[in-house]
Structure formats: structure tokens, C-alpha cells
GROMACS .gro file of C-alpha atoms in nm:
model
  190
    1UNK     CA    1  -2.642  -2.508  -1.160
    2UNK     CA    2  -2.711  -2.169  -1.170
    3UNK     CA    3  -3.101  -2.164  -1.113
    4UNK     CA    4  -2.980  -2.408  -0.782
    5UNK     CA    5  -2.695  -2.125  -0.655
    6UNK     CA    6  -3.018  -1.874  -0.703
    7UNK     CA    7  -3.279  -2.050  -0.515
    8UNK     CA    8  -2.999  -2.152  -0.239
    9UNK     CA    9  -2.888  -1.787  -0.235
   10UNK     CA   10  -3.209  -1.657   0.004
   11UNK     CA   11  -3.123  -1.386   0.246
   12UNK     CA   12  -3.225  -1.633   0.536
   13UNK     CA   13  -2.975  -1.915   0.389
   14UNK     CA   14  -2.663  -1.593   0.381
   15UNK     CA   15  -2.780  -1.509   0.787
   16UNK     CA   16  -2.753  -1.860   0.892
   17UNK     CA   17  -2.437  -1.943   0.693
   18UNK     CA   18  -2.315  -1.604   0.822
   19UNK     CA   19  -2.386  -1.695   1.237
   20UNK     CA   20  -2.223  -2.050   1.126
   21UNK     CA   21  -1.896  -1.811   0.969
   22UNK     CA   22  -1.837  -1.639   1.291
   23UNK     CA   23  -1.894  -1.930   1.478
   24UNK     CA   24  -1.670  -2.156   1.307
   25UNK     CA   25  -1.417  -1.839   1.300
   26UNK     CA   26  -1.467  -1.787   1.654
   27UNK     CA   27  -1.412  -2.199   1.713
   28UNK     CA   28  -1.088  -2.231   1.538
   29UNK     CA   29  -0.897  -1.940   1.677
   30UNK     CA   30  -0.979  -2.038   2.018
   31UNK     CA   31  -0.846  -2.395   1.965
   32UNK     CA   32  -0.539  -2.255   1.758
   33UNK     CA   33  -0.464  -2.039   2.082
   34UNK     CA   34  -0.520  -2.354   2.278
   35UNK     CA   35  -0.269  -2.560   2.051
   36UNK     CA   36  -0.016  -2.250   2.076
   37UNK     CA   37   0.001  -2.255   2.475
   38UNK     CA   38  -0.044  -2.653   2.479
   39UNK     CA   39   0.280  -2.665   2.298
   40UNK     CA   40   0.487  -2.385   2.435
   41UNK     CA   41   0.440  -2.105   2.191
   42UNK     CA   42   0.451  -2.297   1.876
   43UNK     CA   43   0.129  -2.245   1.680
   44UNK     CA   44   0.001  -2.455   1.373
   45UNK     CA   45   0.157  -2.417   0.980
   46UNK     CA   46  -0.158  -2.276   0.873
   47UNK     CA   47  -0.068  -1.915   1.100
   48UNK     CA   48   0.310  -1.996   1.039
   49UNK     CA   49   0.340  -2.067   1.355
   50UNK     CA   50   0.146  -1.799   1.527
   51UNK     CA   51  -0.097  -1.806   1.790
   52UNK     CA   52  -0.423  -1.741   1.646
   53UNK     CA   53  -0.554  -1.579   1.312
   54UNK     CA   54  -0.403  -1.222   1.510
   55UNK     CA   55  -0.093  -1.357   1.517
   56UNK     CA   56  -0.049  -1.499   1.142
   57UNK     CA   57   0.320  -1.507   1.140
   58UNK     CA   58   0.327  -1.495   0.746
   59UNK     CA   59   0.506  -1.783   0.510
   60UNK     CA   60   0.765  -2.016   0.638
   61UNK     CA   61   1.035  -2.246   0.475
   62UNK     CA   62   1.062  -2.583   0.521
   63UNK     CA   63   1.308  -2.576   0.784
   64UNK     CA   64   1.071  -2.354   0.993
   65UNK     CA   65   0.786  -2.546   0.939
   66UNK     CA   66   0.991  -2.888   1.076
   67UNK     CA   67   1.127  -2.716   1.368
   68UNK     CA   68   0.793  -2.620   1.442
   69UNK     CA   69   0.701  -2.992   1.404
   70UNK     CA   70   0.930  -3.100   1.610
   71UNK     CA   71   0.898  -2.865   1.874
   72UNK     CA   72   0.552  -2.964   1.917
   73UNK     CA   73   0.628  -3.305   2.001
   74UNK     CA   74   0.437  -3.653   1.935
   75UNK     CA   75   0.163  -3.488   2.196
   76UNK     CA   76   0.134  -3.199   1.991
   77UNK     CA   77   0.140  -3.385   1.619
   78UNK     CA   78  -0.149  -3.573   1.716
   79UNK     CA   79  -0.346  -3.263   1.901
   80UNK     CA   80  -0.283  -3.109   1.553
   81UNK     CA   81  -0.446  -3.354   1.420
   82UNK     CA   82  -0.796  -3.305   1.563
   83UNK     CA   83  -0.707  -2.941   1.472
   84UNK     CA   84  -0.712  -3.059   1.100
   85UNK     CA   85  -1.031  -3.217   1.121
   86UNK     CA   86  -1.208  -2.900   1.225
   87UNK     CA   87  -1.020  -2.722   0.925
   88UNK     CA   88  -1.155  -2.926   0.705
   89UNK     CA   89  -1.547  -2.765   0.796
   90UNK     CA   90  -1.379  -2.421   0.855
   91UNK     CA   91  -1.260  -2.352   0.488
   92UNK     CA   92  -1.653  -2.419   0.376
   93UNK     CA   93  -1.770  -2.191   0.622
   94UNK     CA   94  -1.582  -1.936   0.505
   95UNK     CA   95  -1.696  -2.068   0.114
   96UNK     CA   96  -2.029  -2.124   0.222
   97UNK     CA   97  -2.092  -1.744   0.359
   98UNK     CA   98  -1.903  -1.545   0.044
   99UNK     CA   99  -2.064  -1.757  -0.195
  100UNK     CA  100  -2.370  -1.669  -0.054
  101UNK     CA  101  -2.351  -1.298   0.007
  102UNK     CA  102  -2.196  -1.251  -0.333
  103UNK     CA  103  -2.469  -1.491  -0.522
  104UNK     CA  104  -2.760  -1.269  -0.328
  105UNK     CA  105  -2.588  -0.910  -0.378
  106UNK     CA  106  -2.510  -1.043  -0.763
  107UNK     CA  107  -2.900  -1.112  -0.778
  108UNK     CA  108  -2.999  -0.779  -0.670
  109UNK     CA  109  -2.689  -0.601  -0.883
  110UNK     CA  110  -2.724  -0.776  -1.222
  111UNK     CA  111  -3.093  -0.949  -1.194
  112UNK     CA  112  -3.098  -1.067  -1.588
  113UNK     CA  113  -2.721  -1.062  -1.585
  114UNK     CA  114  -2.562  -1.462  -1.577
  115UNK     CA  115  -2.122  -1.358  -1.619
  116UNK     CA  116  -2.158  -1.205  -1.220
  117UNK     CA  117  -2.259  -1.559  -1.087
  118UNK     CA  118  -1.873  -1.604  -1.172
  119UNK     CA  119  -1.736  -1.397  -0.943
  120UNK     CA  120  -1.911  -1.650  -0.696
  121UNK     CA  121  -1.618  -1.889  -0.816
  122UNK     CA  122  -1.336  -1.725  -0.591
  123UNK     CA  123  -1.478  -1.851  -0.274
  124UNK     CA  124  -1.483  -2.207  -0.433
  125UNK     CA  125  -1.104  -2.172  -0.511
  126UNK     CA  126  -1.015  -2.073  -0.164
  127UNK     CA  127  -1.246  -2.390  -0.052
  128UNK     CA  128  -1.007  -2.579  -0.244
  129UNK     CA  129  -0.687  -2.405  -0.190
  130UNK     CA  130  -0.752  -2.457   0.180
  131UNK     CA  131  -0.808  -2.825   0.157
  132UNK     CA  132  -0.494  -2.877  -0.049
  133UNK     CA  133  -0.299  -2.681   0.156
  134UNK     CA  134  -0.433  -2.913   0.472
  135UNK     CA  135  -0.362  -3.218   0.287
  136UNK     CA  136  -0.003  -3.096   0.251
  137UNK     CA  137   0.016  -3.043   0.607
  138UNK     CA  138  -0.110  -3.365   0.710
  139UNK     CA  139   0.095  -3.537   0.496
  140UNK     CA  140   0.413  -3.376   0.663
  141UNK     CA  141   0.270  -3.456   1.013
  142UNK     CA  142   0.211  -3.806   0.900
  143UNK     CA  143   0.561  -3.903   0.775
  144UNK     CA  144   0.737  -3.682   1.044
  145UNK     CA  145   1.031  -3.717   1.098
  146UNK     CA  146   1.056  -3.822   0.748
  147UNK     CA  147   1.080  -3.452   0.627
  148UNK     CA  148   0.952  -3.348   0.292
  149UNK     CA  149   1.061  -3.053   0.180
  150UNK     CA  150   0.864  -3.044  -0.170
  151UNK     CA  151   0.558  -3.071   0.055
  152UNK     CA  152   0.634  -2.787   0.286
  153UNK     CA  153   0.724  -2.590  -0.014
  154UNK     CA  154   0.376  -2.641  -0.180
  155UNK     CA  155   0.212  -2.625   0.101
  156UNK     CA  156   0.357  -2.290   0.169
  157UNK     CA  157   0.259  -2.180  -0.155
  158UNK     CA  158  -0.090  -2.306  -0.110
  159UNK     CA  159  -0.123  -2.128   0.239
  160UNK     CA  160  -0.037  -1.729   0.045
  161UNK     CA  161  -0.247  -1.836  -0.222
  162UNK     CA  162  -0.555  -1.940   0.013
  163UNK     CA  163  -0.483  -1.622   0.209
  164UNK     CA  164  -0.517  -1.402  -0.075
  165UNK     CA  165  -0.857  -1.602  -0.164
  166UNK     CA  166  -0.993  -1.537   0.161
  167UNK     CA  167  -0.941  -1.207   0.180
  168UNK     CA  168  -1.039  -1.161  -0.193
  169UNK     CA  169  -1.368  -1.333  -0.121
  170UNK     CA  170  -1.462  -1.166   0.213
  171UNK     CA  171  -1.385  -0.855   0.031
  172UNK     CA  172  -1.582  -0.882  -0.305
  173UNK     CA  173  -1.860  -1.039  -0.046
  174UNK     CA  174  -1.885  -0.723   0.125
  175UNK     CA  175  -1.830  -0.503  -0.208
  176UNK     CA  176  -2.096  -0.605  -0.354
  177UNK     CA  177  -2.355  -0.624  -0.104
  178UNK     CA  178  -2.230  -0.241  -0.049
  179UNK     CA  179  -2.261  -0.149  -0.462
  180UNK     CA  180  -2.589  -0.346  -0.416
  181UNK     CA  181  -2.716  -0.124  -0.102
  182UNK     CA  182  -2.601   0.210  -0.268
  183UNK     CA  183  -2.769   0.120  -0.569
  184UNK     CA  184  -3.084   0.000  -0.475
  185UNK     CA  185  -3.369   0.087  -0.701
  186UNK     CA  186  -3.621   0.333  -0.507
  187UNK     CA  187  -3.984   0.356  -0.616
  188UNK     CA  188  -4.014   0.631  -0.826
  189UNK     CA  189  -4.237   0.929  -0.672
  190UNK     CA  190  -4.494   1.155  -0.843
   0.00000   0.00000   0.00000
């Protein structure tokens, strides 16, 4: 597993899954934003209700999150749903790039070293995090107006937990490919 993370992780592989990052990043604030103003200023569970990824409005309870459901109508339930669909390749995007960039910077860090590859976990339990906390949401949007309040409170959970991932991810991403540029090994001069 390891020797197929290493050949995967090239530099070209981390620029392409980077362009496909921003991209997808790009993509799914624009259609949040769409979603927003397409249902009158409510946004989608996965900003708490905000308008885009700028205007995360934090955790909700499940009384929020069901007045936001309902507020957005059977128009907006099943807009949301196409929204979940593109979530689904967004959270690998994200994966996909800090994966990459920590694999590569961990190769150039710790060459003979295996125990850094682990580190390359975290972006695999935001993956996940971020696909359990989508299944929680579609399973509140399915059996609306049936409202399940266990749900909404795991999902909730689930949507802190994958924002501290994220952020943990991007961050040792960019960490180490810093500690790997400031420590580069120059040639040795005579």
C-alpha cells in the first residue's frame, strides 16, 4: 500500500489533483451561492445555512436545520439534492490533494522513514467524515417532514468534526511541504 501511495505521490499527480482542488472548490461554492439565492437566503446544512464556504454559519440544532428544510421548500429539497451529488466528488478532492502533497513532502522529509506516511491518514478521515455527514443529510431530506432529530444531531457532529479535518489536512499539507522546502538538502560546496 505504501510503495502504491509513493509511486502515486509524483509532483505532476499533486499539480493536477491540486487544479482539480480549486476547481472543485471553486464549483461548489458557486452552486452553494446559487442554492442560497434560489431559496431566499437559506443556504445548505453543510455551511449551517450560510451562503457559501465565506459565509459558514457554524453548527446548528435540529430545529435550525428543519426550519431550514422547510424553508427551502419541495423545489429547494430536490435542488439540494443535485447539490449532494457534487459533494460526494468534492470531499475526495479535497482528500485527493492533501494526501498527495503530504505523501510527496513526507517523501522528501523522511525518505527511509515509513510512521510519516501516517500522517497521510487525516485526509482519509475527513474523506469519510464528509461522506457520513452527507449521508446524514440526505437521509433528513429524504424523510422530510418526518424529522429526525438523532440524525441532525449526528450529522451536526459529523459536520465540526469534518471541519476540523479539513482544516487539519490543508494545514499539515502545507506544513510540510514548507518544513520540506526549508530543509532541503543543498549540494555541499568545496
Amino acid at each position: 500500500m505504501l510503495e502504491c501511495l509513493n509511486n502515486f505521490a509524483t509532483g505532476r499527480n499533486l499539480r493536477i489533483a491540486m487544479v482539480v482542488f480549486i476547481v472543485a472548490l471553486t464549483a461548489i461554492n458557486v452552486a452553494a451561492t446559487l442554492f442560497y439565492n434560489a431559496t431566499g437566503g437559506y443556504g445548505i446544512l453543510d455551511l449551517g445555512g450560510g451562503a457559501n464556504l465565506f459565509d459558514d454559519r457554524g453548527s446548528y440544532t435540529p430545529d435550525r436545520a428543519y426550519a431550514l428544510i422547510a424553508h427551502y421548500g419541495q423545489a429547494g429539497i430536490q435542488g439540494y439534492y443535485g447539490l449532494l451529488l457534487a459533494d460526494i466528488l468534492f470531499p475526495a478532492t479535497l482528500g485527493l490533494f492533501a494526501l498527495l502533497a503530504i505523501a510527496t513532502a513526507m517523501r522528501r522529509i523522511a525518505p527511509r522513514q515509513q510512521w510519516p506516511y501516517a500522517l497521510a491518514l487525516l485526509p482519509l478521515a475527513y474523506t469519510l467524515a464528509d461522506w457520513c455527514e452527507n449521508a446524514g443529510i440526505l437521509a433528513m431530506l429524504l424523510n422530510y417532514p418526518q424529522e429526525l432529530y438523532q440524525v441532525a444531531t449526528v450529522t451536526n457532529t459529523l459536520r465540526g468534526i469534518k471541519g476540523a479535518l479539513a482544516t487539519a489536512s490543508l494545514l499539515l499539507a502545507g506544513g510540510s511541504w514548507l518544513f520540506a522546502i526549508l530543509t532541503r538538502r543543498r549540494p555541499a560546496t568545496v
